[in-house]
mmCIF file of C-alpha atoms in Angstrom:
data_model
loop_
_atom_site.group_PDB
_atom_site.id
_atom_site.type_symbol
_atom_site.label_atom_id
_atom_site.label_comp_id
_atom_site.label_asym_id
_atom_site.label_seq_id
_atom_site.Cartn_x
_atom_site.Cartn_y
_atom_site.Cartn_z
ATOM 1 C CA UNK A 1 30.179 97.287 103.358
ATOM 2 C CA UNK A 2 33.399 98.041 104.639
ATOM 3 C CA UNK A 3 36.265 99.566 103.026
ATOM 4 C CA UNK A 4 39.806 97.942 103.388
ATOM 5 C CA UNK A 5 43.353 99.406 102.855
ATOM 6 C CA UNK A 6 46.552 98.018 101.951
ATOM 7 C CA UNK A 7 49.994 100.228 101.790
ATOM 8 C CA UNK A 8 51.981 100.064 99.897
ATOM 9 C CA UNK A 9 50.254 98.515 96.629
ATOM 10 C CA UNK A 10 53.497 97.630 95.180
ATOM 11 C CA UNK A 11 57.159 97.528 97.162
ATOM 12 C CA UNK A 12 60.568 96.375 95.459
ATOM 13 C CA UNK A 13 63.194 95.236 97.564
ATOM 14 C CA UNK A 14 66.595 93.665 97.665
ATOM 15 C CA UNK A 15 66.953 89.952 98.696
ATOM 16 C CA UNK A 16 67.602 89.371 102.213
ATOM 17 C CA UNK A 17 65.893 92.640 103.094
ATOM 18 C CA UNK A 18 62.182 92.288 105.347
ATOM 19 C CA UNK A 19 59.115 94.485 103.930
ATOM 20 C CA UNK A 20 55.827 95.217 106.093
ATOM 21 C CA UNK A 21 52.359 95.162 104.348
ATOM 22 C CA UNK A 22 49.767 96.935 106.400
ATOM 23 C CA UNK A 23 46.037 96.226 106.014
ATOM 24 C CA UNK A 24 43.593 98.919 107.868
ATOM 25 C CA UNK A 25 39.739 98.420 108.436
ATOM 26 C CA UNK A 26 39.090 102.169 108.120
ATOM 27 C CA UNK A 27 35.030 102.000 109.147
ATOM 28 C CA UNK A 28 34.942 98.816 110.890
ATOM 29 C CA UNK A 29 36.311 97.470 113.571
ATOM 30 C CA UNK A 30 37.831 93.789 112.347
ATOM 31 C CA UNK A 31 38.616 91.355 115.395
ATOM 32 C CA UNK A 32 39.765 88.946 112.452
ATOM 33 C CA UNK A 33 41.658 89.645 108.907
ATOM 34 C CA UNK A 34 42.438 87.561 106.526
ATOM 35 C CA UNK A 35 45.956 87.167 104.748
ATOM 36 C CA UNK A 36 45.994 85.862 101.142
ATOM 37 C CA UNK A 37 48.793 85.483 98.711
ATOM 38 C CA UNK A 38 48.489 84.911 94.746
ATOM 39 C CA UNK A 39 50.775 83.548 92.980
ATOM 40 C CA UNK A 40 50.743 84.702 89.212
ATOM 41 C CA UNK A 41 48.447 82.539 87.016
ATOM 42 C CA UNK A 42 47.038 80.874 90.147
ATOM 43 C CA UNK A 43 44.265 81.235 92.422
ATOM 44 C CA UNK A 44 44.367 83.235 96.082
ATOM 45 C CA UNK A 45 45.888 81.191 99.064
ATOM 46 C CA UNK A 46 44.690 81.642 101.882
ATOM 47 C CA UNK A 47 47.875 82.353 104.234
ATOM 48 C CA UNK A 48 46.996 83.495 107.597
ATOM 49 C CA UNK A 49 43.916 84.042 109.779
ATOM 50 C CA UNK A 50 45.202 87.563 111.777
ATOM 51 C CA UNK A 51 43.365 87.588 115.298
ATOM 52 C CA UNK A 52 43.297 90.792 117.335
ATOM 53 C CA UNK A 53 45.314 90.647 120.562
ATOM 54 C CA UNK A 54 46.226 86.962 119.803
ATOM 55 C CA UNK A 55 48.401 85.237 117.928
ATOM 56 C CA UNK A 56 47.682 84.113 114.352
ATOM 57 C CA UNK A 57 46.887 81.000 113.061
ATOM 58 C CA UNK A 58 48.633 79.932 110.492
ATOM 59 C CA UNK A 59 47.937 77.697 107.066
ATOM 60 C CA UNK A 60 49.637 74.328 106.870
ATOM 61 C CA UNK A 61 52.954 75.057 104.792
ATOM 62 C CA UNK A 62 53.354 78.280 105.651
ATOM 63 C CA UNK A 63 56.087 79.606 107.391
ATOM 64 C CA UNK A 64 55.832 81.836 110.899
ATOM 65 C CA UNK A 65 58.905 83.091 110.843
ATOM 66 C CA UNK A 66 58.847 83.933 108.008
ATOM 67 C CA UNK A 67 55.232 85.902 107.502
ATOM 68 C CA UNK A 68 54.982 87.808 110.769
ATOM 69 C CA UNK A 69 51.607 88.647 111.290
ATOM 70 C CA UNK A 70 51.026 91.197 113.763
ATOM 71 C CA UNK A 71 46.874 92.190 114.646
ATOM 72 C CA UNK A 72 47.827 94.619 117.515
ATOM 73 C CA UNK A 73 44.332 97.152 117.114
ATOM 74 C CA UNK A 74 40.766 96.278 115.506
ATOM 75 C CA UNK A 75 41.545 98.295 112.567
ATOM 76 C CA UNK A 76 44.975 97.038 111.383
ATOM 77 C CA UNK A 77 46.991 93.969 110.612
ATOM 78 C CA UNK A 78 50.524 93.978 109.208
ATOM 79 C CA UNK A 79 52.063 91.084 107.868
ATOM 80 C CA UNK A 80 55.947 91.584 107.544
ATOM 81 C CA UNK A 81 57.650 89.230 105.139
ATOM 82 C CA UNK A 82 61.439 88.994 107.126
ATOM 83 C CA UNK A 83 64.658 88.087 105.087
ATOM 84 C CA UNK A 84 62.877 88.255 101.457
ATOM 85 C CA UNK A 85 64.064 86.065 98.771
ATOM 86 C CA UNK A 86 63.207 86.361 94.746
ATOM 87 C CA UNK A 87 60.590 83.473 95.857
ATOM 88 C CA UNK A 88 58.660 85.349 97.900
ATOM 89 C CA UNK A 89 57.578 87.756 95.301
ATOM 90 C CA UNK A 90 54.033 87.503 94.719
ATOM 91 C CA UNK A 91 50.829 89.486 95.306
ATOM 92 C CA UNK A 92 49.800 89.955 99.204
ATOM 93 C CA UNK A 93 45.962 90.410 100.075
ATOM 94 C CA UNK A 94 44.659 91.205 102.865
ATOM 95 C CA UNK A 95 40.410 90.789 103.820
ATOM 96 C CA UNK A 96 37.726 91.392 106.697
ATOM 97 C CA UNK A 97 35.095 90.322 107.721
ATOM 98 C CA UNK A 98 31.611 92.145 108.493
ATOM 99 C CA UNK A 99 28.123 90.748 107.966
ATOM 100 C CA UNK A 100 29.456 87.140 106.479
ATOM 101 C CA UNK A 101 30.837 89.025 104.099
ATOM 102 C CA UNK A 102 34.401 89.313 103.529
ATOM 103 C CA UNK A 103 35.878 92.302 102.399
ATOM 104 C CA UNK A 104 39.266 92.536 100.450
ATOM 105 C CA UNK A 105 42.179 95.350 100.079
ATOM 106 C CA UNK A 106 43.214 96.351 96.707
ATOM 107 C CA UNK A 107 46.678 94.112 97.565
ATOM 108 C CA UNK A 108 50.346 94.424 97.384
ATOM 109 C CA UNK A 109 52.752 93.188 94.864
ATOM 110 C CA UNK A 110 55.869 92.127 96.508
ATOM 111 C CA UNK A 111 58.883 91.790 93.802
ATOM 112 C CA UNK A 112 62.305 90.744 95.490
ATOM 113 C CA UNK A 113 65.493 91.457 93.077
ATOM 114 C CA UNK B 1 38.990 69.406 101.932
ATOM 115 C CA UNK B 2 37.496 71.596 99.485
ATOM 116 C CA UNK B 3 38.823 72.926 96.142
ATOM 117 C CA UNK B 4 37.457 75.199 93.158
ATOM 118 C CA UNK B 5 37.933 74.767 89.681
ATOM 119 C CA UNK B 6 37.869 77.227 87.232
ATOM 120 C CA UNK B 7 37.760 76.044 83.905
ATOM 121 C CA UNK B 8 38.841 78.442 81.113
ATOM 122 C CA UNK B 9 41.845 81.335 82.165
ATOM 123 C CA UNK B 10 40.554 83.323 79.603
ATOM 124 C CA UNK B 11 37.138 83.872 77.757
ATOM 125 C CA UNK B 12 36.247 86.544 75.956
ATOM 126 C CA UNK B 13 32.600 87.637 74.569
ATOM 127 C CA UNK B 14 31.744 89.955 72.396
ATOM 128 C CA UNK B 15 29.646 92.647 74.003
ATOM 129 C CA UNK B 16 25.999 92.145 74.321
ATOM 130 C CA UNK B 17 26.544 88.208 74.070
ATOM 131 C CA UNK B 18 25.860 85.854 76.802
ATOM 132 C CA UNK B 19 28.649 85.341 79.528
ATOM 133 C CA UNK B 20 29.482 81.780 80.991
ATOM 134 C CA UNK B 21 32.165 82.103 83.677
ATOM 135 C CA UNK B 22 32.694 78.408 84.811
ATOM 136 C CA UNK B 23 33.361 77.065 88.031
ATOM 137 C CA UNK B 24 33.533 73.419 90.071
ATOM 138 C CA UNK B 25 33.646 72.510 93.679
ATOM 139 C CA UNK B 26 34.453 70.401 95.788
ATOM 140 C CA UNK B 27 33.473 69.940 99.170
ATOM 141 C CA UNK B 28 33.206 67.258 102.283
ATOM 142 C CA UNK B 29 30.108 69.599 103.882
ATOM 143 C CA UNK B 30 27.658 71.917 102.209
ATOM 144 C CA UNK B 31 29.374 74.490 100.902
ATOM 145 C CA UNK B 32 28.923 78.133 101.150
ATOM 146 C CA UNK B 33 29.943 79.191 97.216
ATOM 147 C CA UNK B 34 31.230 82.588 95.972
ATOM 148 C CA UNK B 35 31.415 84.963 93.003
ATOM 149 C CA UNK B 36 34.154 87.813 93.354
ATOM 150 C CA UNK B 37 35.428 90.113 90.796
ATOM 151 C CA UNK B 38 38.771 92.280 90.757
ATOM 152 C CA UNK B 39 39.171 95.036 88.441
ATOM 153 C CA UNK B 40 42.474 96.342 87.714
ATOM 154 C CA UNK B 41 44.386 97.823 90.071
ATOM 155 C CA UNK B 42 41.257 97.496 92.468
ATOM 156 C CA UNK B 43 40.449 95.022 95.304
ATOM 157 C CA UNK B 44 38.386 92.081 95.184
ATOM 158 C CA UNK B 45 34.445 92.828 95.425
ATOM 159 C CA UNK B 46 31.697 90.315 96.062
ATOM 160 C CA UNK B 47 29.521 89.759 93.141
ATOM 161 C CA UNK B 48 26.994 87.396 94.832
ATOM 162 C CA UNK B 49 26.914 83.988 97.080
ATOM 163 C CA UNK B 50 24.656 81.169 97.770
ATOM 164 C CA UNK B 51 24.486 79.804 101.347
ATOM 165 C CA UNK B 52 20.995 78.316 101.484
ATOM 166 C CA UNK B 53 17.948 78.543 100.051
ATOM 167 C CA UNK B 54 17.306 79.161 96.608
ATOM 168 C CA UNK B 55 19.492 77.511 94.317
ATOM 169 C CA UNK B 56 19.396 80.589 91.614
ATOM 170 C CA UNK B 57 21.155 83.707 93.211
ATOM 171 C CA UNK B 58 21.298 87.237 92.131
ATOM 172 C CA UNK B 59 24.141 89.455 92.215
ATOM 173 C CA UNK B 60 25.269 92.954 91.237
ATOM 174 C CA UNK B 61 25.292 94.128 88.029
ATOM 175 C CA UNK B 62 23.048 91.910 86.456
ATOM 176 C CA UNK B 63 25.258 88.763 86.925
ATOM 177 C CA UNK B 64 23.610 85.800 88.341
ATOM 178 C CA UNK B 65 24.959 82.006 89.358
ATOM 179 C CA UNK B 66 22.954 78.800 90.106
ATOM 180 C CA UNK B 67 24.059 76.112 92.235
ATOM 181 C CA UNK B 68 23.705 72.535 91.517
ATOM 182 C CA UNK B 69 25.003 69.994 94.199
ATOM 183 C CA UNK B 70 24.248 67.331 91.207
ATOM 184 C CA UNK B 71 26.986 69.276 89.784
ATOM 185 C CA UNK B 72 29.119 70.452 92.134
ATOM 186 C CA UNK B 73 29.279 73.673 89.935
ATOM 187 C CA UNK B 74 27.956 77.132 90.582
ATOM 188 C CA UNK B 75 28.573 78.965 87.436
ATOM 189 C CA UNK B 76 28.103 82.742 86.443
ATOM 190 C CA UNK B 77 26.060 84.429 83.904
ATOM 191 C CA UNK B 78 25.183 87.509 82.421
ATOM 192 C CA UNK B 79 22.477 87.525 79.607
ATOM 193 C CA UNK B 80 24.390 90.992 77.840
ATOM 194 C CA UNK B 81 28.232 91.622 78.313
ATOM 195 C CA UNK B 82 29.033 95.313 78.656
ATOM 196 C CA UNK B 83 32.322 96.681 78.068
ATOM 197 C CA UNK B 84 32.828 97.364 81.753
ATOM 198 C CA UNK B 85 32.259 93.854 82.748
ATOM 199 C CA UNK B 86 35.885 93.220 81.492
ATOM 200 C CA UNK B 87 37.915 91.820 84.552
ATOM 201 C CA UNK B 88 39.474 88.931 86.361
ATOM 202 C CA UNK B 89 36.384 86.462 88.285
ATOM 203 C CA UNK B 90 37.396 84.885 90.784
ATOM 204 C CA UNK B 91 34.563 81.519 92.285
ATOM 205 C CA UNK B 92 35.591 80.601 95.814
ATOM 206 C CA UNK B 93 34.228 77.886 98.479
ATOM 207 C CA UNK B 94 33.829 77.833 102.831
ATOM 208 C CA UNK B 95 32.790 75.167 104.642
ATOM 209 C CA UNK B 96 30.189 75.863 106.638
ATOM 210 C CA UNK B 97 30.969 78.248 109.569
ATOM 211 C CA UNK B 98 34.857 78.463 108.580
ATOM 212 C CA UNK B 99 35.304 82.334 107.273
ATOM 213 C CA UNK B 100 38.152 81.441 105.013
ATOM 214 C CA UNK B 101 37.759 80.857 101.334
ATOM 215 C CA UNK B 102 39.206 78.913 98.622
ATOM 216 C CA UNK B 103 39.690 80.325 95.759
ATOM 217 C CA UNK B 104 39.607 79.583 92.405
ATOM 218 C CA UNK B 105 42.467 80.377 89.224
ATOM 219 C CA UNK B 106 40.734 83.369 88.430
ATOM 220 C CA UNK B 107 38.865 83.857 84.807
ATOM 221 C CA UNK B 108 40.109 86.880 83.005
ATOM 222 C CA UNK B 109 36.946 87.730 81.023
ATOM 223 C CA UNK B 110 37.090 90.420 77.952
ATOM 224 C CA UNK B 111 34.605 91.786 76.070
ATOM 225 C CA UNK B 112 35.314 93.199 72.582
ATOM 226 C CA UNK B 113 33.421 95.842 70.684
#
């Protein structure tokens, strides 16, 4: 398989404030990741598709200025989440892909006060 | 465009009983289909899938999903709940070559003594 980090696994921060996720391929080296978001009660949406040395491509609703998504090495991807507000609190997941399999970090839970 | 249902939030079994995780697709193509499960405080980890092929696919521990086109369903079983199977399922859908999934809800299952 390959195992997938995510720092921090939960962040608080003030409204207005921007936080960075990081998601790190630590045995594998992931041209692609894969940025998900849950909101509570509901099922994973996909976000993002992060591309190394490219820009991402983004899902249709979702903001780019909003989720910066930055793939600048084969082993991580941050996605910083600029100006939070109380609706952007939600749980962040990042995933790779090896083997047709994808492969998911243990996530982030965003809370904005 | 493709969708998965999950029908029930919750179920619990008692353990050693039979568990029936339920899940619905929809999709324009063949679909690639998807078991995942997330323990707490843990990151999602593939269960089993179905591409091609046989219709009755095997997973990890002892869980097991068959996919009927018929249907459009692709639901998971597990002839004995153990204690440790307690956790949140997640059934998720790709079209075809596209690496992305859709997710389901999620199905928090629990198994009681």
């Amino acid at each position: 398989g390959a195992v997938v980090s995510q720092h921090p696994s939960r962040v608080i921060c003030k409204s207005g404030t921007s936080v960075k996720i990081e998601c790190r391929s630590l045995d594998f080296q992931a041209t692609t990741m894969f940025w998900y978001r849950q909101f509570p009660k509901k099922s994973l949406m996909l976000m993002a598709t992060s591309n190394e040395g490219s820009k991402a491509t983004y899902e249709q609703g979702v903001e780019k200025d909003k989720f910066l998504i930055n793939h600048a090495s084969l082993t991580l991807s941050t996605l910083t989440v600029t100006s939070a507000h109380p609706e952007d609190s939600s749980f962040y997941i990042c995933s790779v892909e090896k083997d047709e399999k994808l492969f998911f970090g243990s996530g982030t839970q965003l809370s904005v006060l | 465009a493709q969708s998965v249902t999950q029908l029930g939030s919750h179920v619990s079994v008692s353990e050693g009983a039979l568990v029936l995780l339920r899940c619905n697709y929809s999709s324009s193509v063949p679909p690639y289909l998807f078991w995942y499960v997330q323990y707490p405080n843990q990151g999602l980890q593939l269960l089993l899938k179905y591409t091609t092929g046989a219709t009755l696919v095997k997973g990890i521990n002892g869980f097991e999903a068959e996919f009927k086109k018929s249907e459009t369903s692709f639901h998971l079983t597990k002839p004995s709940a153990h204690m440790s199977d307690a956790a949140e399922y997640f059934c998720a859908v790709s079209q075809g070559g596209r690496r992305a999934l859709t997710f389901g809800s999620g199905t928090r299952l629990q198994v009681q003594p």
